[in-house]
Coordinates of C-alpha atoms in Angstrom, one line a residue:
M1 CA -31.3 -90.0 -21.3
G2 CA -28.9 -91.3 -23.9
K3 CA -29.6 -94.9 -22.8
F4 CA -33.4 -94.4 -23.3
R5 CA -33.0 -92.7 -26.7
E6 CA -31.0 -95.8 -27.8
R7 CA -33.8 -97.9 -26.5
F8 CA -36.6 -96.1 -28.2
V9 CA -34.6 -96.1 -31.5
S10 CA -34.3 -99.8 -31.0
F11 CA -38.2 -99.9 -30.3
F12 CA -39.0 -98.0 -33.5
N13 CA -36.8 -100.3 -35.5
N14 CA -38.0 -103.6 -33.8
R15 CA -39.5 -106.0 -36.6
W16 CA -42.1 -106.8 -33.9
L17 CA -43.4 -103.2 -33.7
V18 CA -43.7 -103.5 -37.5
F19 CA -45.6 -106.8 -37.1
V20 CA -48.1 -105.5 -34.5
A21 CA -48.7 -102.2 -36.5
A22 CA -49.5 -104.5 -39.5
M23 CA -52.0 -106.3 -37.5
W24 CA -53.7 -103.2 -36.7
I25 CA -53.8 -102.0 -40.3
Q26 CA -55.0 -105.5 -41.2
S27 CA -57.7 -104.8 -38.7
C28 CA -59.0 -102.1 -40.8
A29 CA -58.5 -103.8 -44.2
G30 CA -61.7 -105.8 -44.2
I31 CA -63.9 -103.1 -45.6
G32 CA -65.2 -105.3 -48.4
Y33 CA -66.8 -107.6 -45.8
L34 CA -69.0 -104.6 -44.8
F35 CA -70.5 -104.2 -48.2
G36 CA -73.5 -106.2 -47.3
S37 CA -74.2 -103.6 -44.3
I38 CA -73.8 -100.6 -46.6
S39 CA -75.7 -101.8 -49.8
P40 CA -79.2 -101.5 -48.2
V41 CA -78.4 -97.8 -47.6
I42 CA -77.3 -97.3 -51.2
K43 CA -80.2 -99.2 -52.5
S44 CA -82.7 -97.1 -50.6
S45 CA -81.1 -93.7 -51.0
L46 CA -80.5 -94.1 -54.8
N47 CA -83.7 -96.2 -55.4
Y48 CA -81.2 -99.0 -56.9
N49 CA -82.9 -102.5 -57.7
Q50 CA -81.2 -105.7 -56.8
K51 CA -79.4 -106.0 -60.1
Q52 CA -77.8 -102.7 -59.7
I53 CA -76.7 -103.6 -56.3
A54 CA -75.3 -106.9 -57.6
R55 CA -73.2 -104.7 -60.2
L56 CA -71.7 -102.7 -57.3
G57 CA -71.0 -106.0 -55.6
V58 CA -68.9 -107.1 -58.7
A59 CA -67.1 -103.9 -58.7
K60 CA -66.4 -104.3 -55.0
D61 CA -64.9 -107.9 -55.7
L62 CA -62.8 -106.6 -58.4
G63 CA -61.5 -103.9 -56.4
D64 CA -60.6 -106.2 -53.4
S65 CA -58.7 -108.5 -55.9
V66 CA -57.1 -106.6 -58.7
G67 CA -53.8 -105.4 -57.0
F68 CA -51.4 -105.2 -59.8
L69 CA -50.8 -101.5 -59.3
A70 CA -50.4 -102.0 -55.3
G71 CA -47.8 -104.8 -56.2
S72 CA -45.9 -102.7 -58.6
L73 CA -46.0 -99.5 -56.4
C74 CA -44.7 -101.4 -53.4
E75 CA -41.5 -102.2 -55.5
V76 CA -40.8 -98.6 -56.6
L77 CA -42.1 -96.5 -53.7
P78 CA -41.3 -96.8 -49.9
M79 CA -44.0 -98.5 -48.1
W80 CA -45.4 -95.4 -46.4
G81 CA -45.9 -94.2 -50.1
A82 CA -48.0 -97.2 -51.1
L83 CA -49.9 -97.1 -47.9
L84 CA -50.7 -93.3 -48.4
V85 CA -52.0 -94.1 -52.0
G86 CA -54.2 -96.8 -50.6
A87 CA -55.7 -94.6 -47.8
L88 CA -56.3 -91.9 -50.3
Q89 CA -58.1 -94.4 -52.6
N90 CA -60.2 -95.6 -49.6
F91 CA -61.0 -92.1 -48.6
I92 CA -61.9 -90.7 -52.1
G93 CA -63.9 -93.6 -53.2
Y94 CA -66.1 -94.3 -50.2
G95 CA -66.3 -90.5 -49.3
W96 CA -67.6 -89.7 -52.5
V97 CA -70.2 -92.4 -52.3
W98 CA -71.1 -91.1 -48.8
L99 CA -71.6 -87.5 -50.1
I100 CA -73.8 -88.9 -52.8
V101 CA -75.9 -90.9 -50.4
T102 CA -76.5 -88.1 -48.2
G103 CA -77.5 -85.7 -50.8
R104 CA -74.4 -83.6 -50.5
A105 CA -73.2 -84.3 -53.9
P106 CA -75.2 -84.9 -57.3
V107 CA -76.1 -88.5 -58.2
L108 CA -73.9 -90.1 -60.6
P109 CA -74.8 -92.9 -63.2
L110 CA -74.4 -96.6 -62.1
W111 CA -71.1 -96.9 -64.1
A112 CA -69.5 -94.1 -62.0
M113 CA -70.7 -95.5 -58.8
C114 CA -69.1 -98.9 -59.7
I115 CA -65.8 -97.0 -60.2
L116 CA -66.1 -95.3 -56.9
I117 CA -66.8 -98.6 -55.2
F118 CA -63.7 -100.3 -57.0
V119 CA -61.5 -97.4 -56.2
G120 CA -62.6 -97.2 -52.5
N121 CA -62.3 -101.0 -52.0
N122 CA -59.0 -101.1 -54.1
G123 CA -57.3 -99.2 -51.3
E124 CA -57.4 -102.4 -49.3
T125 CA -55.0 -104.1 -51.7
Y126 CA -52.4 -101.6 -50.7
F127 CA -52.8 -102.1 -47.0
N128 CA -52.5 -106.0 -47.6
T129 CA -49.6 -106.0 -49.9
A130 CA -47.5 -103.4 -47.8
A131 CA -48.3 -105.2 -44.6
L132 CA -47.5 -108.9 -46.1
V133 CA -44.4 -107.8 -48.0
S134 CA -42.8 -105.9 -45.0
C135 CA -43.6 -108.7 -42.4
V136 CA -42.6 -111.5 -44.6
Q137 CA -39.3 -110.0 -45.5
N138 CA -38.8 -109.2 -41.7
F139 CA -39.6 -112.8 -40.7
P140 CA -38.4 -114.9 -43.6
K141 CA -38.0 -118.0 -41.3
S142 CA -41.5 -117.7 -40.0
R143 CA -43.5 -116.9 -43.2
G144 CA -46.6 -119.3 -42.1
P145 CA -47.4 -117.8 -38.8
V146 CA -46.9 -114.2 -40.1
V147 CA -49.1 -114.6 -43.2
G148 CA -51.7 -116.6 -41.2
I149 CA -52.0 -114.0 -38.6
L150 CA -52.0 -111.1 -40.8
K151 CA -54.7 -112.5 -43.1
G152 CA -56.6 -113.4 -40.1
F153 CA -56.9 -110.1 -38.8
A154 CA -58.0 -108.9 -42.3
G155 CA -60.8 -111.4 -42.2
L156 CA -61.9 -110.0 -38.7
G157 CA -61.7 -106.3 -39.9
G158 CA -65.5 -106.4 -40.9
A159 CA -66.5 -107.8 -37.4
I160 CA -64.3 -105.3 -35.7
L161 CA -65.6 -102.1 -37.8
T162 CA -69.2 -103.3 -37.2
Q163 CA -68.7 -103.5 -33.5
V164 CA -67.3 -99.9 -33.6
Y165 CA -70.4 -98.7 -35.5
T166 CA -72.7 -100.4 -33.1
M167 CA -71.0 -98.4 -30.3
I168 CA -71.5 -95.1 -32.3
H169 CA -75.1 -96.0 -32.3
S170 CA -76.0 -93.6 -35.1
P171 CA -79.6 -93.7 -36.1
D172 CA -78.5 -92.6 -39.9
H173 CA -77.1 -95.8 -41.4
A174 CA -75.4 -93.5 -44.0
N175 CA -72.7 -92.8 -41.4
L176 CA -71.6 -96.4 -41.7
I177 CA -70.3 -95.4 -45.2
F178 CA -68.6 -92.4 -43.6
M179 CA -66.8 -94.5 -41.1
V180 CA -65.7 -96.8 -43.6
A181 CA -64.2 -93.8 -45.6
V182 CA -62.4 -92.2 -42.8
G183 CA -61.6 -94.8 -40.2
P184 CA -59.2 -97.0 -42.2
A185 CA -57.6 -93.9 -43.9
M186 CA -56.8 -92.4 -40.4
V187 CA -55.4 -95.7 -38.9
V188 CA -53.2 -96.3 -42.0
I189 CA -51.8 -92.6 -42.2
A190 CA -51.0 -92.8 -38.5
L191 CA -49.0 -96.1 -38.8
M192 CA -47.6 -95.8 -42.4
F193 CA -44.1 -94.9 -41.5
I194 CA -43.7 -97.9 -39.1
I195 CA -44.7 -100.5 -41.8
R196 CA -41.4 -101.4 -43.6
P197 CA -38.8 -104.0 -43.8
V198 CA -36.3 -103.4 -41.1
G199 CA -32.7 -104.7 -41.7
G200 CA -30.2 -106.3 -39.4
H201 CA -32.3 -108.7 -37.3
R202 CA -34.1 -111.1 -39.4
Q203 CA -32.7 -114.2 -38.0
V204 CA -34.7 -116.6 -35.7
R205 CA -34.5 -115.6 -32.1
P206 CA -35.1 -117.6 -28.7
S207 CA -37.7 -115.1 -28.0
D208 CA -39.5 -115.6 -31.3
S209 CA -41.2 -118.9 -30.3
S210 CA -42.7 -117.4 -26.9
S211 CA -43.8 -114.2 -28.8
F212 CA -45.7 -116.1 -31.5
T213 CA -47.3 -118.3 -28.8
F214 CA -48.4 -115.1 -27.1
I215 CA -49.9 -113.7 -30.3
Y216 CA -51.7 -116.9 -31.1
S217 CA -53.2 -116.7 -27.5
V218 CA -54.4 -113.3 -28.3
C219 CA -55.9 -114.2 -31.7
L220 CA -57.8 -117.2 -30.0
L221 CA -59.1 -114.9 -27.2
L222 CA -60.1 -112.3 -29.6
A223 CA -62.0 -114.7 -31.7
A224 CA -63.7 -116.2 -28.8
Y225 CA -64.6 -112.8 -27.5
L226 CA -66.1 -111.5 -30.8
M227 CA -68.0 -114.7 -31.2
G228 CA -69.5 -114.2 -27.7
V229 CA -70.3 -110.5 -28.2
M230 CA -72.0 -111.2 -31.6
L231 CA -74.2 -113.9 -30.1
V232 CA -75.0 -111.7 -27.0
E233 CA -75.8 -108.7 -29.2
D234 CA -78.0 -110.7 -31.4
L235 CA -80.0 -112.5 -28.6
V236 CA -80.2 -110.0 -26.0
D237 CA -81.4 -106.2 -26.2
L238 CA -78.5 -104.6 -24.6
N239 CA -77.9 -101.3 -22.8
H240 CA -75.8 -98.9 -24.9
T241 CA -73.3 -98.5 -21.9
V242 CA -73.0 -102.3 -22.1
I243 CA -72.1 -102.1 -25.7
I244 CA -69.3 -99.3 -25.2
I245 CA -67.8 -101.6 -22.5
F246 CA -67.8 -104.5 -25.1
T247 CA -66.0 -102.2 -27.6
V248 CA -63.6 -100.9 -25.0
I249 CA -62.6 -104.4 -24.1
L250 CA -62.2 -105.2 -27.9
F251 CA -59.7 -102.4 -28.2
V252 CA -57.6 -103.6 -25.1
L253 CA -57.4 -107.0 -26.8
L254 CA -56.1 -105.4 -30.0
F255 CA -53.5 -103.3 -28.0
I256 CA -52.1 -106.2 -26.0
P257 CA -49.6 -107.4 -28.7
I258 CA -47.7 -104.1 -28.3
V259 CA -46.3 -105.4 -25.0
I260 CA -43.9 -107.7 -27.3
P261 CA -41.9 -105.0 -28.9
I262 CA -42.1 -103.0 -25.5
I263 CA -40.4 -105.7 -23.5
L264 CA -37.9 -106.7 -26.2
S265 CA -36.7 -103.1 -26.6
F266 CA -36.8 -101.7 -23.1
F267 CA -36.5 -104.6 -20.6
L268 CA -34.2 -107.2 -22.5
E269 CA -30.5 -107.1 -23.1
R270 CA -30.0 -106.1 -26.7
T271 CA -27.6 -108.1 -29.0
D272 CA -24.2 -106.6 -29.3
P273 CA -24.2 -104.6 -32.5
A274 CA -21.0 -106.4 -33.9
A275 CA -22.6 -109.8 -33.2
E276 CA -25.7 -108.6 -35.1
A277 CA -23.8 -107.5 -38.0
L278 CA -22.1 -110.9 -38.1
L279 CA -25.4 -112.8 -37.9
S280 CA -26.8 -110.5 -40.7
K281 CA -24.3 -111.5 -43.4
P282 CA -25.7 -114.8 -44.4
E283 CA -29.3 -113.4 -44.6
N284 CA -28.2 -110.4 -46.6
M285 CA -26.2 -112.4 -49.2
E286 CA -27.8 -112.2 -52.5
P287 CA -28.7 -115.5 -54.3
G288 CA -26.4 -116.4 -57.1
K289 CA -23.2 -115.0 -55.4
S290 CA -19.7 -116.7 -54.8
N291 CA -20.1 -120.2 -53.3
Q292 CA -23.7 -120.1 -52.9
E293 CA -24.1 -119.8 -56.6
T294 CA -21.9 -122.5 -57.3
H295 CA -23.7 -124.6 -54.9
E296 CA -27.1 -123.8 -56.5
V297 CA -25.8 -124.6 -59.9
I298 CA -24.3 -128.0 -59.0
L299 CA -27.7 -128.8 -57.4
S300 CA -29.3 -128.2 -60.7
E301 CA -26.6 -130.3 -62.5
V302 CA -27.4 -133.2 -59.9
E303 CA -31.1 -133.2 -61.2
D304 CA -30.0 -133.7 -64.8
E305 CA -27.3 -136.0 -64.2
K306 CA -28.8 -138.5 -61.7
P307 CA -30.1 -141.9 -63.1
K308 CA -33.8 -142.4 -63.4
D309 CA -33.7 -145.4 -61.0
V310 CA -32.1 -143.2 -58.1
D311 CA -35.7 -141.8 -57.2
L312 CA -37.1 -145.4 -56.7
L313 CA -34.3 -146.3 -54.0
P314 CA -35.0 -146.1 -50.4
A315 CA -34.7 -142.5 -48.8
S316 CA -31.3 -143.2 -47.1
E317 CA -29.8 -144.7 -50.1
R318 CA -31.1 -142.3 -52.5
R319 CA -29.6 -139.5 -50.4
K320 CA -26.4 -141.3 -50.3
R321 CA -26.2 -141.7 -54.3
I322 CA -27.1 -138.0 -54.7
A323 CA -24.5 -136.8 -52.2
Q324 CA -21.7 -138.9 -54.2
L325 CA -22.9 -137.5 -57.5
Q326 CA -22.8 -133.9 -56.1
A327 CA -19.4 -134.5 -54.7
R328 CA -18.1 -135.8 -58.2
L329 CA -19.5 -132.8 -59.7
F330 CA -17.9 -130.4 -57.4
H331 CA -14.6 -132.0 -57.9
A332 CA -14.8 -131.8 -61.6
A333 CA -16.2 -128.4 -61.7
A334 CA -13.2 -127.3 -59.5
E335 CA -10.6 -129.2 -61.8
G336 CA -12.1 -127.7 -64.9
A337 CA -13.0 -131.2 -66.4
V338 CA -16.7 -130.3 -66.4
R339 CA -18.0 -126.9 -67.3
V340 CA -21.3 -126.4 -65.2
K341 CA -24.0 -125.0 -67.6
R342 CA -26.2 -122.4 -66.3
R343 CA -29.8 -122.4 -66.9
R344 CA -31.6 -119.2 -68.0
G345 CA -33.8 -118.0 -65.5
P346 CA -34.1 -118.6 -61.8
H347 CA -34.8 -122.0 -60.2
R348 CA -37.6 -122.8 -57.6
G349 CA -36.8 -121.2 -54.3
E350 CA -35.1 -118.3 -56.0
D351 CA -36.4 -114.9 -56.8
F352 CA -38.9 -114.7 -59.7
T353 CA -40.4 -111.8 -61.6
L354 CA -44.2 -112.2 -62.3
T355 CA -43.3 -112.9 -65.9
Q356 CA -40.9 -115.7 -65.1
A357 CA -43.3 -117.2 -62.7
L358 CA -46.3 -117.3 -65.3
I359 CA -44.4 -119.8 -67.5
K360 CA -43.8 -122.1 -64.7
A361 CA -46.2 -125.1 -64.1
D362 CA -46.0 -124.8 -60.3
F363 CA -47.5 -121.2 -60.3
W364 CA -50.4 -122.4 -62.2
L365 CA -51.0 -125.4 -60.1
I366 CA -51.2 -123.0 -57.1
F367 CA -53.4 -120.6 -59.0
F368 CA -56.1 -123.4 -60.2
S369 CA -56.0 -125.1 -56.8
L370 CA -56.7 -121.8 -55.2
L371 CA -59.4 -121.0 -57.8
L372 CA -61.1 -124.3 -57.1
G373 CA -60.8 -124.3 -53.4
S374 CA -61.3 -120.7 -52.4
G375 CA -63.7 -120.0 -55.1
S376 CA -66.2 -122.5 -53.7
G377 CA -65.8 -121.2 -50.2
L378 CA -66.4 -117.6 -51.2
T379 CA -69.6 -118.7 -53.1
V380 CA -70.9 -120.2 -49.8
I381 CA -70.0 -116.9 -48.0
D382 CA -71.7 -114.7 -50.5
N383 CA -74.7 -116.8 -50.5
L384 CA -74.9 -118.1 -46.9
G385 CA -78.0 -115.9 -46.1
Q386 CA -80.0 -117.5 -48.8
M387 CA -78.9 -121.2 -47.9
S388 CA -79.7 -120.8 -44.4
Q389 CA -83.2 -119.2 -45.2
S390 CA -83.9 -122.4 -47.5
L391 CA -83.1 -124.5 -44.6
G392 CA -85.7 -122.7 -42.4
Y393 CA -83.4 -120.4 -40.3
D394 CA -84.8 -117.0 -39.6
N395 CA -81.8 -115.5 -37.9
T396 CA -79.6 -115.8 -40.9
H397 CA -76.8 -113.2 -40.0
I398 CA -75.7 -115.4 -37.1
F399 CA -74.2 -117.8 -39.5
V400 CA -72.6 -115.0 -41.5
S401 CA -70.9 -113.8 -38.4
M402 CA -70.0 -117.5 -37.4
I403 CA -68.3 -118.2 -40.7
S404 CA -66.2 -114.9 -40.4
I405 CA -64.9 -116.1 -37.2
W406 CA -64.1 -119.6 -38.6
N407 CA -62.5 -118.0 -41.5
F408 CA -60.3 -116.1 -39.0
L409 CA -59.2 -119.2 -36.9
G410 CA -58.6 -121.1 -40.3
R411 CA -56.1 -118.4 -41.4
V412 CA -54.4 -118.4 -38.1
G413 CA -54.3 -122.2 -37.7
G414 CA -53.4 -122.7 -41.4
G415 CA -50.3 -120.6 -40.9
Y416 CA -49.5 -122.4 -37.7
F417 CA -50.0 -126.0 -38.8
S418 CA -48.4 -125.5 -42.4
E419 CA -45.4 -124.0 -40.4
I420 CA -44.9 -127.3 -38.4
I421 CA -45.2 -129.4 -41.5
V422 CA -42.2 -127.5 -43.3
R423 CA -40.2 -126.9 -40.1
D424 CA -40.4 -130.3 -38.4
Y425 CA -40.7 -132.6 -41.3
A426 CA -39.3 -130.5 -44.3
Y427 CA -42.5 -131.6 -46.4
P428 CA -44.2 -129.3 -48.9
R429 CA -46.4 -126.6 -47.4
P430 CA -49.1 -127.3 -50.1
V431 CA -49.8 -130.5 -48.5
A432 CA -51.7 -128.4 -45.8
M433 CA -53.6 -126.7 -48.6
A434 CA -54.7 -130.0 -49.8
V435 CA -56.0 -131.2 -46.4
A436 CA -57.9 -127.8 -46.1
Q437 CA -59.6 -128.5 -49.4
F438 CA -60.6 -132.0 -48.3
V439 CA -62.2 -130.5 -45.3
M440 CA -64.1 -128.1 -47.5
A441 CA -65.4 -130.9 -49.6
I442 CA -66.8 -132.5 -46.6
G443 CA -68.3 -129.3 -45.5
H444 CA -70.2 -128.7 -48.8
I445 CA -71.5 -132.3 -48.6
F446 CA -73.1 -131.4 -45.0
L447 CA -74.5 -128.2 -46.6
G448 CA -76.0 -130.0 -49.6
M449 CA -77.5 -132.8 -47.6
G450 CA -79.4 -130.3 -45.2
W451 CA -79.3 -132.8 -42.2
P452 CA -80.4 -131.2 -38.7
G453 CA -77.4 -129.0 -37.5
A454 CA -75.6 -129.7 -40.7
L455 CA -75.4 -125.8 -41.4
Y456 CA -73.4 -125.4 -38.3
V457 CA -71.0 -128.2 -39.1
G458 CA -70.9 -127.0 -42.9
T459 CA -70.0 -123.5 -42.1
L460 CA -67.4 -124.6 -39.5
L461 CA -65.6 -126.8 -42.0
I462 CA -66.0 -124.5 -45.1
G463 CA -64.9 -121.3 -43.0
L464 CA -61.9 -123.1 -41.5
G465 CA -60.9 -124.5 -45.0
Y466 CA -61.3 -121.2 -46.8
G467 CA -59.4 -119.3 -44.2
A468 CA -56.5 -121.6 -44.4
H469 CA -56.0 -120.9 -48.0
W470 CA -55.0 -117.4 -47.4
A471 CA -52.3 -118.3 -44.9
I472 CA -50.8 -121.2 -46.8
V473 CA -50.8 -119.9 -50.5
P474 CA -48.9 -116.6 -49.8
A475 CA -46.3 -118.3 -47.8
A476 CA -45.9 -121.2 -50.3
A477 CA -45.6 -118.6 -53.3
S478 CA -42.8 -116.8 -51.4
E479 CA -40.9 -120.0 -50.7
L480 CA -41.1 -121.3 -54.4
F481 CA -40.8 -117.8 -56.3
G482 CA -38.9 -115.7 -53.7
L483 CA -39.7 -112.4 -51.8
K484 CA -38.1 -109.8 -54.4
K485 CA -41.3 -109.6 -56.4
F486 CA -43.5 -111.1 -53.7
G487 CA -46.1 -108.2 -54.0
A488 CA -46.9 -108.8 -57.7
L489 CA -47.0 -112.4 -57.3
Y490 CA -49.4 -112.3 -54.4
N491 CA -51.7 -109.8 -56.0
F492 CA -51.9 -112.0 -59.3
L493 CA -52.8 -115.0 -57.2
T494 CA -55.6 -113.2 -55.4
L495 CA -57.5 -113.0 -58.8
A496 CA -58.1 -116.7 -58.4
N497 CA -60.6 -115.6 -55.5
P498 CA -63.3 -113.7 -57.6
A499 CA -62.6 -116.0 -60.7
G500 CA -63.3 -119.0 -58.6
S501 CA -66.5 -117.7 -57.1
I502 CA -67.9 -116.9 -60.6
F503 CA -66.8 -120.4 -61.8
A504 CA -68.4 -122.2 -58.7
S505 CA -71.5 -120.3 -58.7
M506 CA -72.4 -121.1 -62.4
P507 CA -74.6 -124.1 -61.6
S508 CA -76.8 -122.1 -59.4
V509 CA -77.7 -119.3 -61.9
D510 CA -81.0 -121.0 -63.0
E511 CA -82.2 -121.7 -59.6
P512 CA -85.6 -120.3 -58.6
L513 CA -85.8 -117.0 -56.6
K514 CA -87.6 -118.5 -53.7
C515 CA -87.0 -122.0 -52.7
D516 CA -87.3 -124.0 -49.4
G517 CA -85.5 -127.4 -48.3
S518 CA -82.2 -128.9 -48.8
I519 CA -83.1 -129.7 -52.5
C520 CA -82.4 -126.0 -53.3
Y521 CA -78.6 -126.2 -53.1
F522 CA -78.0 -129.8 -53.2
L523 CA -76.6 -130.0 -56.8
T524 CA -74.6 -126.8 -56.2
S525 CA -73.0 -128.3 -53.1
M526 CA -72.2 -131.5 -54.6
I527 CA -70.5 -129.9 -57.7
M528 CA -68.7 -127.5 -55.3
S529 CA -67.5 -130.5 -53.3
G530 CA -66.3 -132.1 -56.5
L531 CA -64.4 -129.0 -57.5
C532 CA -62.5 -129.2 -53.9
I533 CA -61.7 -132.8 -54.7
V534 CA -60.1 -131.7 -58.0
A535 CA -58.2 -128.9 -56.1
V536 CA -57.0 -131.6 -53.6
I537 CA -55.5 -133.5 -56.7
L538 CA -53.9 -130.4 -58.1
S539 CA -52.2 -129.5 -54.8
M540 CA -50.9 -133.2 -54.3
I541 CA -49.4 -132.9 -57.9
L542 CA -47.8 -129.5 -56.6
V543 CA -46.5 -131.5 -53.4
H544 CA -44.9 -134.2 -55.6
R545 CA -43.2 -131.7 -57.8
T546 CA -41.7 -129.5 -54.9
T547 CA -40.9 -132.2 -52.4
N548 CA -37.1 -131.9 -53.3
V549 CA -37.5 -128.0 -53.1
Y550 CA -38.6 -128.1 -49.4
S551 CA -36.2 -131.0 -48.7
H552 CA -33.4 -128.4 -49.8
L553 CA -35.1 -125.3 -48.1
Y554 CA -35.9 -126.9 -44.7
G555 CA -34.0 -130.2 -44.6
K556 CA -30.8 -128.8 -43.3
S557 CA -32.4 -126.9 -40.5
R558 CA -34.3 -129.9 -39.4
S559 CA -31.0 -132.0 -39.4
S560 CA -29.1 -129.4 -37.3
N561 CA -32.0 -129.5 -34.9
L562 CA -32.0 -133.3 -34.7
V563 CA -28.2 -133.1 -33.9

């Protein structure tokens, strides 16, 4: 009995349990993607026109992106406290909207409805922030895969909740609003005590590689399954029993990852606690202490003291010269011949506050690159129905469903491939963002040209590229600006998404209400393709500026692996 209790405690404190629970929470965090499904109910019940619905949509986008309070609360409250605040906001905001739509509460003016939608959707930022901050701290050596998988499940949230609602088979469409208010809140409250940073075992383990491979396999299977179910339900009039079976299989796929923490906790030998404590010390050492602090300061001095022509030398000779200069500085500092000056504020790769990050060019390069790249992608997602109609497609929501799947695969794949770039080649992660933006530029060209079948190719490329941004950017921000204030940094960067959408959609403001043919969105698509190329240039500037940082962060581990 004592051994089982010990194993259960190990299971509860297992970082893989935290990761799997975070995946489940993120599966409920895509409530913003359901606005297109609930807005017709609000429109008909409250006699709103399209302009009023558009204002509610703006409130929804702002609620989804303004996460300053969530980032701040995650720093001062335990994670369960921040998640509880988010669940309450989600329940109160959408719950009140449901009461109004069903006539159980008095109708409020439009500005008050905008506040309710904002509050309800803003709960999503607490779910995102708590899940990402906890898991990035638990897996500091696997940030790309962790962020990609979690953001991928957030992108699939709308499709999962839609499938659950299809199973409920309610004739009253207002019940979808009730499900959005109650469902995510119940899941989050049930799991909120699991989501937290767990100490003592944050190192890379031999089982990590196989565990991530298993998770990736489940993700691909889940994406393929949802794609198949969406197409079948769209094209075939299914029996309700079949829909229930489809939904049960979906839940089975979502629950499969729990086998990882179960196997690691109950069926594999645990690491000796004494060895665990010894392994933990390097990870827990605060930056800027003892020998590490001296080492970081010396590296800063090397950057100041090295001759300008050193950067022009071949790589092997450049490393040799820098090593010699570093050795001389260490010796001089030890002898007291040189007083090592200390810069004010952290260096790249250390922990920044949001205020400190806002005065760094690298942070703004990430922000504006994200603004142009993801903003153009969000513009396509928001207008894909109209674009497909203009090209002569009647069944427009198939493309909306498809781009959500490509978005999911882009997030998962972006985290996976960017991790290979930094782990195997010690090259800056933003180069993966530049590749994603170039792919999106090609996708916009396909949409603008309107060739036969181009809409399928365009949605594929733009969905993959847009999704990849949300795996790459949070991981890169945590590497360049640290984990301590990651919640605030991440939530500021998310503001680039709606801002970019507004900026990218400006050229289409004066387009006619009804238009047929590729000419409708040709100019807009070409402009968005150009914006993506500008984003590629900004990302490559960031790559050039951070090459030394990534070489320092990942070069040593790569060298040890080669040995």
